[in-house]
PDB file of C-alpha atoms in Angstrom:
ATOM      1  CA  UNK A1071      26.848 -14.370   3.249  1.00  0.00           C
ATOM      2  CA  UNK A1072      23.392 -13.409   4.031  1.00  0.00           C
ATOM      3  CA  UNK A1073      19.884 -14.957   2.819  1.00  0.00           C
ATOM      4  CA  UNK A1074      16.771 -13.121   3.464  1.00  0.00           C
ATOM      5  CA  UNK A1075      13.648 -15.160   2.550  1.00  0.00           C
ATOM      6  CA  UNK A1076      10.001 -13.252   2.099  1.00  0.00           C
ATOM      7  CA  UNK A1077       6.904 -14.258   0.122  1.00  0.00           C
ATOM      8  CA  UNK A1078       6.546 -12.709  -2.829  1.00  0.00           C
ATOM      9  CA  UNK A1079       2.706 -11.657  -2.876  1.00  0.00           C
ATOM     10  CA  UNK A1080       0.207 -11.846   0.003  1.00  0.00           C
ATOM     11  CA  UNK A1081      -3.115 -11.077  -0.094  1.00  0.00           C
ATOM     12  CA  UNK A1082      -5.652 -10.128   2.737  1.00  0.00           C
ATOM     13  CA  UNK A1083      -9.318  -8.466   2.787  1.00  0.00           C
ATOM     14  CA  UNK A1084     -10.043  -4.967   4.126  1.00  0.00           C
ATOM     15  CA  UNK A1085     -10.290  -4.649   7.820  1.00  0.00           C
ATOM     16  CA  UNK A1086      -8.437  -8.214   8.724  1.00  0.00           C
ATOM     17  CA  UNK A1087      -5.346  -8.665   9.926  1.00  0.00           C
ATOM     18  CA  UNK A1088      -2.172 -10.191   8.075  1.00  0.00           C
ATOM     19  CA  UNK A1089       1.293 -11.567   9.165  1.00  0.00           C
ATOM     20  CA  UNK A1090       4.273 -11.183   6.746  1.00  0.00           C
ATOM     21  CA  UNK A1091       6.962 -13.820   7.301  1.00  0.00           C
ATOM     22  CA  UNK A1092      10.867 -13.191   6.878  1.00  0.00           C
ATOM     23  CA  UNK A1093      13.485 -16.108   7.393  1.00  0.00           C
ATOM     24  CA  UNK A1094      16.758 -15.557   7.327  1.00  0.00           C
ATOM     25  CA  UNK A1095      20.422 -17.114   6.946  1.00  0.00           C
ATOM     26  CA  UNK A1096      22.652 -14.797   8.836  1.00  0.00           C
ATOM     27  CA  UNK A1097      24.554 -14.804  11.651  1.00  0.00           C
ATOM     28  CA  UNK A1098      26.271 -11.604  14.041  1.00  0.00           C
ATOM     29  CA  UNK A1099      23.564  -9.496  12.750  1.00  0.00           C
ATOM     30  CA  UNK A1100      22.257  -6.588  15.191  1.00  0.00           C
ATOM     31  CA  UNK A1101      18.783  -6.785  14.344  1.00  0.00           C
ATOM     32  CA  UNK A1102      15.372  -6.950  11.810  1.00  0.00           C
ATOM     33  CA  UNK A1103      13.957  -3.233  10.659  1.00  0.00           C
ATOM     34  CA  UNK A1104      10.456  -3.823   8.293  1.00  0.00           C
ATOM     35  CA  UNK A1105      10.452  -1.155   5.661  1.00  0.00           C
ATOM     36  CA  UNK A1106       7.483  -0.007   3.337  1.00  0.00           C
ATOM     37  CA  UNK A1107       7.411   0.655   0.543  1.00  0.00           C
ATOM     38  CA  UNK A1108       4.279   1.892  -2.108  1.00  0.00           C
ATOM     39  CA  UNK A1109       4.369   2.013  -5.642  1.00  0.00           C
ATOM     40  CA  UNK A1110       6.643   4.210  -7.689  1.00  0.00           C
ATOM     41  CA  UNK A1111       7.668   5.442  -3.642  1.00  0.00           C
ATOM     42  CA  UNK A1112      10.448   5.590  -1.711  1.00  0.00           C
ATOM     43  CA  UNK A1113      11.285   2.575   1.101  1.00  0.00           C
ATOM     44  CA  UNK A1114       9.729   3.946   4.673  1.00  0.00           C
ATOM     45  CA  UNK A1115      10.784   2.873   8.038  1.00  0.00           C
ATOM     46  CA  UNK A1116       8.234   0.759  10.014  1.00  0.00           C
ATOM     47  CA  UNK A1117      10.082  -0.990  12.614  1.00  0.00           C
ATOM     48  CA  UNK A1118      12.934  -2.330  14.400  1.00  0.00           C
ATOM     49  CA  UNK A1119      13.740  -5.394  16.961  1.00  0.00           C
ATOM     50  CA  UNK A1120      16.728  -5.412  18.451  1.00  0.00           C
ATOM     51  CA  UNK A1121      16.014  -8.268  20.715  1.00  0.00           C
ATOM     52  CA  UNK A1122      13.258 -11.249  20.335  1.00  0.00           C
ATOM     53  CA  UNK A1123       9.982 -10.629  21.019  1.00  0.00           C
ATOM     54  CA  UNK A1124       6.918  -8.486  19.715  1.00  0.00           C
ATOM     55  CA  UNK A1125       7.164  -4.522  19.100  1.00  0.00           C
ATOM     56  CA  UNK A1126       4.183  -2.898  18.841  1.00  0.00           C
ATOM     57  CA  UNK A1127       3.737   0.589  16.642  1.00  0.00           C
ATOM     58  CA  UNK A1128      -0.147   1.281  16.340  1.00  0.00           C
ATOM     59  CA  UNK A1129      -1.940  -1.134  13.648  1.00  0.00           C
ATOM     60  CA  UNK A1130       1.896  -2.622  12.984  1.00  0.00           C
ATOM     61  CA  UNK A1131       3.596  -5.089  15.314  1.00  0.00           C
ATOM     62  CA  UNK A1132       7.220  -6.779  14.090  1.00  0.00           C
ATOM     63  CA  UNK A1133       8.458 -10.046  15.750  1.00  0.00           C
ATOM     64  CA  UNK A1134      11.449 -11.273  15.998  1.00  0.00           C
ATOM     65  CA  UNK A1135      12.781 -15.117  16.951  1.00  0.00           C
ATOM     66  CA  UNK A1136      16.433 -15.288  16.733  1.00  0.00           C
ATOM     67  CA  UNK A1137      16.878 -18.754  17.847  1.00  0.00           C
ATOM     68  CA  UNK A1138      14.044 -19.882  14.881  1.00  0.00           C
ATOM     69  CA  UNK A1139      15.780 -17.414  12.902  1.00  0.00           C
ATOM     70  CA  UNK A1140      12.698 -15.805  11.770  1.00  0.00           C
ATOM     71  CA  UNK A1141      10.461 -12.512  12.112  1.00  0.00           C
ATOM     72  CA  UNK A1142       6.950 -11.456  11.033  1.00  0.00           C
ATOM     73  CA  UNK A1143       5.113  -8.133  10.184  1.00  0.00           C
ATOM     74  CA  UNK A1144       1.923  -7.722  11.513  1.00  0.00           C
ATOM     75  CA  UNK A1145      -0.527  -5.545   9.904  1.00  0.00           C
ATOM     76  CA  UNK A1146      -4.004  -4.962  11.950  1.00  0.00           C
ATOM     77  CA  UNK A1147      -7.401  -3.238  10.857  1.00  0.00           C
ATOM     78  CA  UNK A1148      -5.945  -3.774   7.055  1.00  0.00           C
ATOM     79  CA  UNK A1149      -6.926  -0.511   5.430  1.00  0.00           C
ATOM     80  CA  UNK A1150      -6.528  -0.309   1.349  1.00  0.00           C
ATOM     81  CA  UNK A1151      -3.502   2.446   1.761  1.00  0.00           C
ATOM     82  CA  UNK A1152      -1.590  -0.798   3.435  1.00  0.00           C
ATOM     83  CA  UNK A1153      -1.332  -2.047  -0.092  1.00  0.00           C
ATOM     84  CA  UNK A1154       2.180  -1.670  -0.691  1.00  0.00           C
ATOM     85  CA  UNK A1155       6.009  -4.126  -0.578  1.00  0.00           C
ATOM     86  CA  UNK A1156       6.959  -4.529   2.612  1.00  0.00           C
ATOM     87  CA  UNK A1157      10.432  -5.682   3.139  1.00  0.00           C
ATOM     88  CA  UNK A1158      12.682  -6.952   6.071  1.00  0.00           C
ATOM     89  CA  UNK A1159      16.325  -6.263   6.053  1.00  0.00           C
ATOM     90  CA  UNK A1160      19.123  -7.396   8.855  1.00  0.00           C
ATOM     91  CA  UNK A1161      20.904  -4.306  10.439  1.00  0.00           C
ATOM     92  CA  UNK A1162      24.792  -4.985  10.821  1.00  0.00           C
ATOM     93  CA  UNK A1163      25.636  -2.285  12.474  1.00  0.00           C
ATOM     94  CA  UNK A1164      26.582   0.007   9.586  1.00  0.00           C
ATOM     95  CA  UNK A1165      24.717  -0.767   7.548  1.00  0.00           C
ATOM     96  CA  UNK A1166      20.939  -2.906   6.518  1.00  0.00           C
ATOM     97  CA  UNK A1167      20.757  -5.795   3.725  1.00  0.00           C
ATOM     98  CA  UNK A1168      17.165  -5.997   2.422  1.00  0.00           C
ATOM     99  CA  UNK A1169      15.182  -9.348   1.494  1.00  0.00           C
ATOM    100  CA  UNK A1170      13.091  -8.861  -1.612  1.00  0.00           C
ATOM    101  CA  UNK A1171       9.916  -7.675  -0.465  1.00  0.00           C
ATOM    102  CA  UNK A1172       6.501  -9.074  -0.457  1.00  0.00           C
ATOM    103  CA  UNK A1173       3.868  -7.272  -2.401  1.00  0.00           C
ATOM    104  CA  UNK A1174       0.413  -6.787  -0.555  1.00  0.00           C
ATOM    105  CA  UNK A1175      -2.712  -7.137  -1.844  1.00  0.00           C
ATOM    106  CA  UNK A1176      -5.347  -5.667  -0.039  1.00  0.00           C
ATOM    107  CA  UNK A1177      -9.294  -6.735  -1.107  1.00  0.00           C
ATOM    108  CA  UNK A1178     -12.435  -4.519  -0.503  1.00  0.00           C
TER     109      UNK A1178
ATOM    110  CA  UNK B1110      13.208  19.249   7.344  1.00  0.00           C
ATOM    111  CA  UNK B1111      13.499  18.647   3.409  1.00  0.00           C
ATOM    112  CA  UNK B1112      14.714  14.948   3.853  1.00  0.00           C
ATOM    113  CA  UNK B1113      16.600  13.428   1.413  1.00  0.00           C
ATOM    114  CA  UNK B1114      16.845  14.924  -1.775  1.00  0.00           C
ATOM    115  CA  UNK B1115      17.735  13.616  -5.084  1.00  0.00           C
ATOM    116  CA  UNK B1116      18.098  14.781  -8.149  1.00  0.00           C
ATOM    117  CA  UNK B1117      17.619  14.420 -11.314  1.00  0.00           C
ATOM    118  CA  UNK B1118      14.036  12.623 -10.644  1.00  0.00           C
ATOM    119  CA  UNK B1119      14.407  11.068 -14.059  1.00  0.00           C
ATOM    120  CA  UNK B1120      17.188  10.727 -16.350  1.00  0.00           C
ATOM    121  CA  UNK B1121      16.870   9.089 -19.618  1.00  0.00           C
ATOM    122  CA  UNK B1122      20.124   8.460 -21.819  1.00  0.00           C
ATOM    123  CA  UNK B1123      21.647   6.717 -24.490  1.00  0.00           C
ATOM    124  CA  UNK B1124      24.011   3.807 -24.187  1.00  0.00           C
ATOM    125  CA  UNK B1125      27.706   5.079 -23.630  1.00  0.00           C
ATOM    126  CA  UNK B1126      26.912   8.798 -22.015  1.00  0.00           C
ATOM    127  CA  UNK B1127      27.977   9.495 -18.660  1.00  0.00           C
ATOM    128  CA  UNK B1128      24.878   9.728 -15.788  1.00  0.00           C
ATOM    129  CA  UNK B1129      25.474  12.200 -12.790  1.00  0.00           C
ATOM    130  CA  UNK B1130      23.011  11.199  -9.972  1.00  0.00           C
ATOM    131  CA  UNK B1131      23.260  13.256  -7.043  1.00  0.00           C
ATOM    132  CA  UNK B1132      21.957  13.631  -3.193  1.00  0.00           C
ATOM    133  CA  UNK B1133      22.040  15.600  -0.374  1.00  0.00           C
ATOM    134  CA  UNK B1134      21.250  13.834   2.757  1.00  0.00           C
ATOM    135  CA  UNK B1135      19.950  14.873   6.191  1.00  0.00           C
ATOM    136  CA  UNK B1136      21.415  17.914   7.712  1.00  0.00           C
ATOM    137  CA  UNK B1137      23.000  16.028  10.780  1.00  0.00           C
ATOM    138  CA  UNK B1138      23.116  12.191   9.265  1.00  0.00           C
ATOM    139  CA  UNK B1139      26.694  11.055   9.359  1.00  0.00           C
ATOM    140  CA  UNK B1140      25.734   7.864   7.276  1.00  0.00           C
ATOM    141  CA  UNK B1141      25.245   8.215   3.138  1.00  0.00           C
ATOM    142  CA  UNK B1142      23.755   4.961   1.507  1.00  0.00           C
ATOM    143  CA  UNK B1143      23.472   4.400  -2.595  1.00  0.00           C
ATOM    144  CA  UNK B1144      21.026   1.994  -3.632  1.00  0.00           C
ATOM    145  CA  UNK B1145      19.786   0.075  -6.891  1.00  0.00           C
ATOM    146  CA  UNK B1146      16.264  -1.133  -7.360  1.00  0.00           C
ATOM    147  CA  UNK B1147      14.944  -3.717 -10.209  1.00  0.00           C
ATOM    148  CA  UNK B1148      12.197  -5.469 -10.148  1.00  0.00           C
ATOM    149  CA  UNK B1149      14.630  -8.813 -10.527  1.00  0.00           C
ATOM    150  CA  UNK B1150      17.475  -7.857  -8.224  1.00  0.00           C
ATOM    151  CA  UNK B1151      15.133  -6.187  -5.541  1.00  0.00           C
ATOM    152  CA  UNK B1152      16.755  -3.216  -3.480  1.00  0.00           C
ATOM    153  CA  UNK B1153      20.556  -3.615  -3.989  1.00  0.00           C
ATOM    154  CA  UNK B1154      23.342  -1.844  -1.251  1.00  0.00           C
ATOM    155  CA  UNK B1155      25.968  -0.122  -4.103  1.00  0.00           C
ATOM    156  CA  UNK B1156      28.061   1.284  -1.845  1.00  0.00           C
ATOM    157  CA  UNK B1157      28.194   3.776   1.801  1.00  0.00           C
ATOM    158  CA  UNK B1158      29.823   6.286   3.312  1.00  0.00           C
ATOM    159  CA  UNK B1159      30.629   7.434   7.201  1.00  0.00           C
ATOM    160  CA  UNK B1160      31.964  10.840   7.730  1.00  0.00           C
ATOM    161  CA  UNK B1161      32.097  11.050   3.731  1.00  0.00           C
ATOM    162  CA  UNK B1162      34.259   8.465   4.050  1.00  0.00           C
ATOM    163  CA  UNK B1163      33.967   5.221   1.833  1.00  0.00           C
ATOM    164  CA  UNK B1164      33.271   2.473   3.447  1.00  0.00           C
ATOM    165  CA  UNK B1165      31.775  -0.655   1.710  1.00  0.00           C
ATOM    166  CA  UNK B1166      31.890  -0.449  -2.132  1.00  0.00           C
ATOM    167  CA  UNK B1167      31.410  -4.056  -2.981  1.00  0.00           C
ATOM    168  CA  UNK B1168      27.822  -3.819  -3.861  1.00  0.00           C
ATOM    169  CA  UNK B1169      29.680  -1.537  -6.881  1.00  0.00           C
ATOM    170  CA  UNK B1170      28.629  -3.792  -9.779  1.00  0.00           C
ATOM    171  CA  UNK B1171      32.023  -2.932 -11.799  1.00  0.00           C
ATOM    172  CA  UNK B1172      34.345   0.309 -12.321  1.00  0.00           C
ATOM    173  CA  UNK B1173      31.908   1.905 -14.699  1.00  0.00           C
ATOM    174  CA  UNK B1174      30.191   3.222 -11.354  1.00  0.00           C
ATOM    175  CA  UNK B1175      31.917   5.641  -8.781  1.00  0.00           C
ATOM    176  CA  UNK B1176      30.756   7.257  -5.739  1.00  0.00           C
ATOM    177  CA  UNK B1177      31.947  10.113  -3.997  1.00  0.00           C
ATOM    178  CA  UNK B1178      31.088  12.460  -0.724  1.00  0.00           C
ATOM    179  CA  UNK B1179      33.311  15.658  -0.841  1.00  0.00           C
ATOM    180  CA  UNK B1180      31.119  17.014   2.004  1.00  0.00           C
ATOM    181  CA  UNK B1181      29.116  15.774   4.347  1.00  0.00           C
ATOM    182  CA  UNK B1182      25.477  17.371   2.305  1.00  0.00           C
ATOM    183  CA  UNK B1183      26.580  16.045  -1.004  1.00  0.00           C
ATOM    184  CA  UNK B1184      27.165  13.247  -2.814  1.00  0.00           C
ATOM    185  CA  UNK B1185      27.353  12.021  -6.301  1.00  0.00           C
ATOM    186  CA  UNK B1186      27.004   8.584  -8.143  1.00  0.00           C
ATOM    187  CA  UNK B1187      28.523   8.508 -11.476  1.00  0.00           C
ATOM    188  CA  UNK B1188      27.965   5.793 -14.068  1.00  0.00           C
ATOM    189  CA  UNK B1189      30.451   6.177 -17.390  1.00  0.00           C
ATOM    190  CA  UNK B1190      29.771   4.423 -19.671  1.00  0.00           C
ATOM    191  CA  UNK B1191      26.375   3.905 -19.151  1.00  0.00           C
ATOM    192  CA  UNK B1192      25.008   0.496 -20.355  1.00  0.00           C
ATOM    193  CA  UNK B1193      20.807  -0.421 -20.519  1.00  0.00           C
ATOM    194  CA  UNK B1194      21.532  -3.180 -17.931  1.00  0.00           C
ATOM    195  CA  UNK B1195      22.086  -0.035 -15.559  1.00  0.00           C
ATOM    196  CA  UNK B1196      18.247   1.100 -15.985  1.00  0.00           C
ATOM    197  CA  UNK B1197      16.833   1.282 -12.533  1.00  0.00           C
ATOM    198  CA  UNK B1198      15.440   3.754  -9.760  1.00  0.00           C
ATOM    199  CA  UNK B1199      18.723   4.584  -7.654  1.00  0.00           C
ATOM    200  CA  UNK B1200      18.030   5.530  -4.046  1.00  0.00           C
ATOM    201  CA  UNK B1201      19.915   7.448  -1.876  1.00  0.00           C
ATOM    202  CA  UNK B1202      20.016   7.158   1.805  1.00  0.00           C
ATOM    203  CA  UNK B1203      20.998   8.611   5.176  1.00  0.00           C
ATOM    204  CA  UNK B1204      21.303   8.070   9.067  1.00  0.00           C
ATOM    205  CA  UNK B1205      22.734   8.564  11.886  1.00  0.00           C
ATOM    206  CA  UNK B1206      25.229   5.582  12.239  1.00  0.00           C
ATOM    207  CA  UNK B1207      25.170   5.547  15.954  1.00  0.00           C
ATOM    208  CA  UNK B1208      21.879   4.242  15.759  1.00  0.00           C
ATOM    209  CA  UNK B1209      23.209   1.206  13.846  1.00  0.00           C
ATOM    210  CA  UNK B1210      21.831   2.483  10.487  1.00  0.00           C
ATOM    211  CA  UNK B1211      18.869   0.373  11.193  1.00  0.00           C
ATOM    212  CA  UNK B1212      16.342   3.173  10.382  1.00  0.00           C
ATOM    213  CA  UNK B1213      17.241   4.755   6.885  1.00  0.00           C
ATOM    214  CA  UNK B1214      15.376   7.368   5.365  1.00  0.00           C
ATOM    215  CA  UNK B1215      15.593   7.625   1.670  1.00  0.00           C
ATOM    216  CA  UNK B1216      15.381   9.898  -1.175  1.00  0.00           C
ATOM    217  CA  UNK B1217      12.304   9.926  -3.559  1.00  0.00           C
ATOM    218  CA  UNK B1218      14.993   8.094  -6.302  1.00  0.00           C
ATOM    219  CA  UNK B1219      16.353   8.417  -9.649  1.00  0.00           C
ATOM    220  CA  UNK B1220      14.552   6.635 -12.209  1.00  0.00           C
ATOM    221  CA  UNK B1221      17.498   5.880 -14.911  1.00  0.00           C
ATOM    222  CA  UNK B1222      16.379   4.666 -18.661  1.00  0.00           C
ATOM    223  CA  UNK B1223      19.655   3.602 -20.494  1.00  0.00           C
ATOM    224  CA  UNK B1224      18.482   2.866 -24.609  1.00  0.00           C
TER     225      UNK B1224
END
């Protein structure tokens, strides 16, 4: 089966930058998308790595370690429409499980 | 582009009626994804479709829910008899499955209240 560990909350001050965390049990998986998601919203693509390493997408940069099995969301220049649950899910191929989300906090 | 859409927004029924949720998904996506949201189960895979085909129903919590794709712009997901345990916001989902289905792009949801 497949595990998906996130944080639950995390909570950062305007303008800094924050790293979400995502560990996972899981093996033959094709990859790690980050979704967004804002209250009483829909889910919202962010990212995807395909291989390990660091993809970079403006203010957001994803990570991905496969051999650690682990990836990160990075958000830069935190701005208070960031607050939101952001939530990694493994790609199979056909189709995406998603972890549980962590909720962001985002101080003035 | 419209994007997904969804419909009803909100739907709020009493234990035992039948709920009709229903989707149309990108003009071009060949991938159809039904999803469940709570705030204890988190964002849950019901079931998918390629070509309008069925592929993966075991995220189907029991036989009280059914899912079908008679075309490739519609789909439907049917709960009969509705119980309160089934109140949730259900997404739907599309994409083009050659790109693995790793970037989805979803509905604005159903938000179902069972009493």
């Amino acid at each position: 089966g497949q595990s998906l560990e996130q944080p639950s909350e995390v909570t950062a001050v305007e303008g800094a930058i924050v790293q979400i965390n995502c560990t996972y049990q899981t093996s033959g998986f094709y990859g790690l998308s980050w979704y967004q998601q804002h209250d009483g919203g829909a889910p919202t693509f962010l990212s995807y790595n395909a291989l390990d390493g660091l993809e970079e997408t403006g203010r957001f940069s994803s990570f991905l370690s496969r051999s650690d099995s682990y990836g990160y969301l990075l958000l830069q220049e935190l701005q208070m429409k960031d607050s939101a649950s952001y939530f990694c899910a493994v790609s199979y191929g056909d189709k995406i499980i998603f972890g549980k989300g962590t909720r962001l906090h985002i101080l003035p | 582009d419209a994007g997904v859409i969804q419909s009803p927004r909100h739907e709020v029924t009493e234990m035992g009626q039948e709920v009709t949720l229903r989707c149309k998904p990108i003009s071009g996506h060949n991938s159809l994804f039904w999803y469940r949201q709570t705030m204890m189960r988190g964002l849950e895979l019901l079931i998918y479709f390629n070509n309008n085909v069925p592929i993966d129903d075991s995220g189907m919590p029991e036989d009280r829910f059914s899912a079908k794709m008679p075309n490739a712009s519609f789909s439907t997901l049917k709960i009969q008899p509705s119980e309160p345990r089934d109140s949730a916001v259900y997404f739907c989902a599309s994409s083009h499955a050659g790109q693995g289905s790793y970037e989805q792009y979803f509905g604005p949801g159903t938000r179902l209240t069972v009493t």
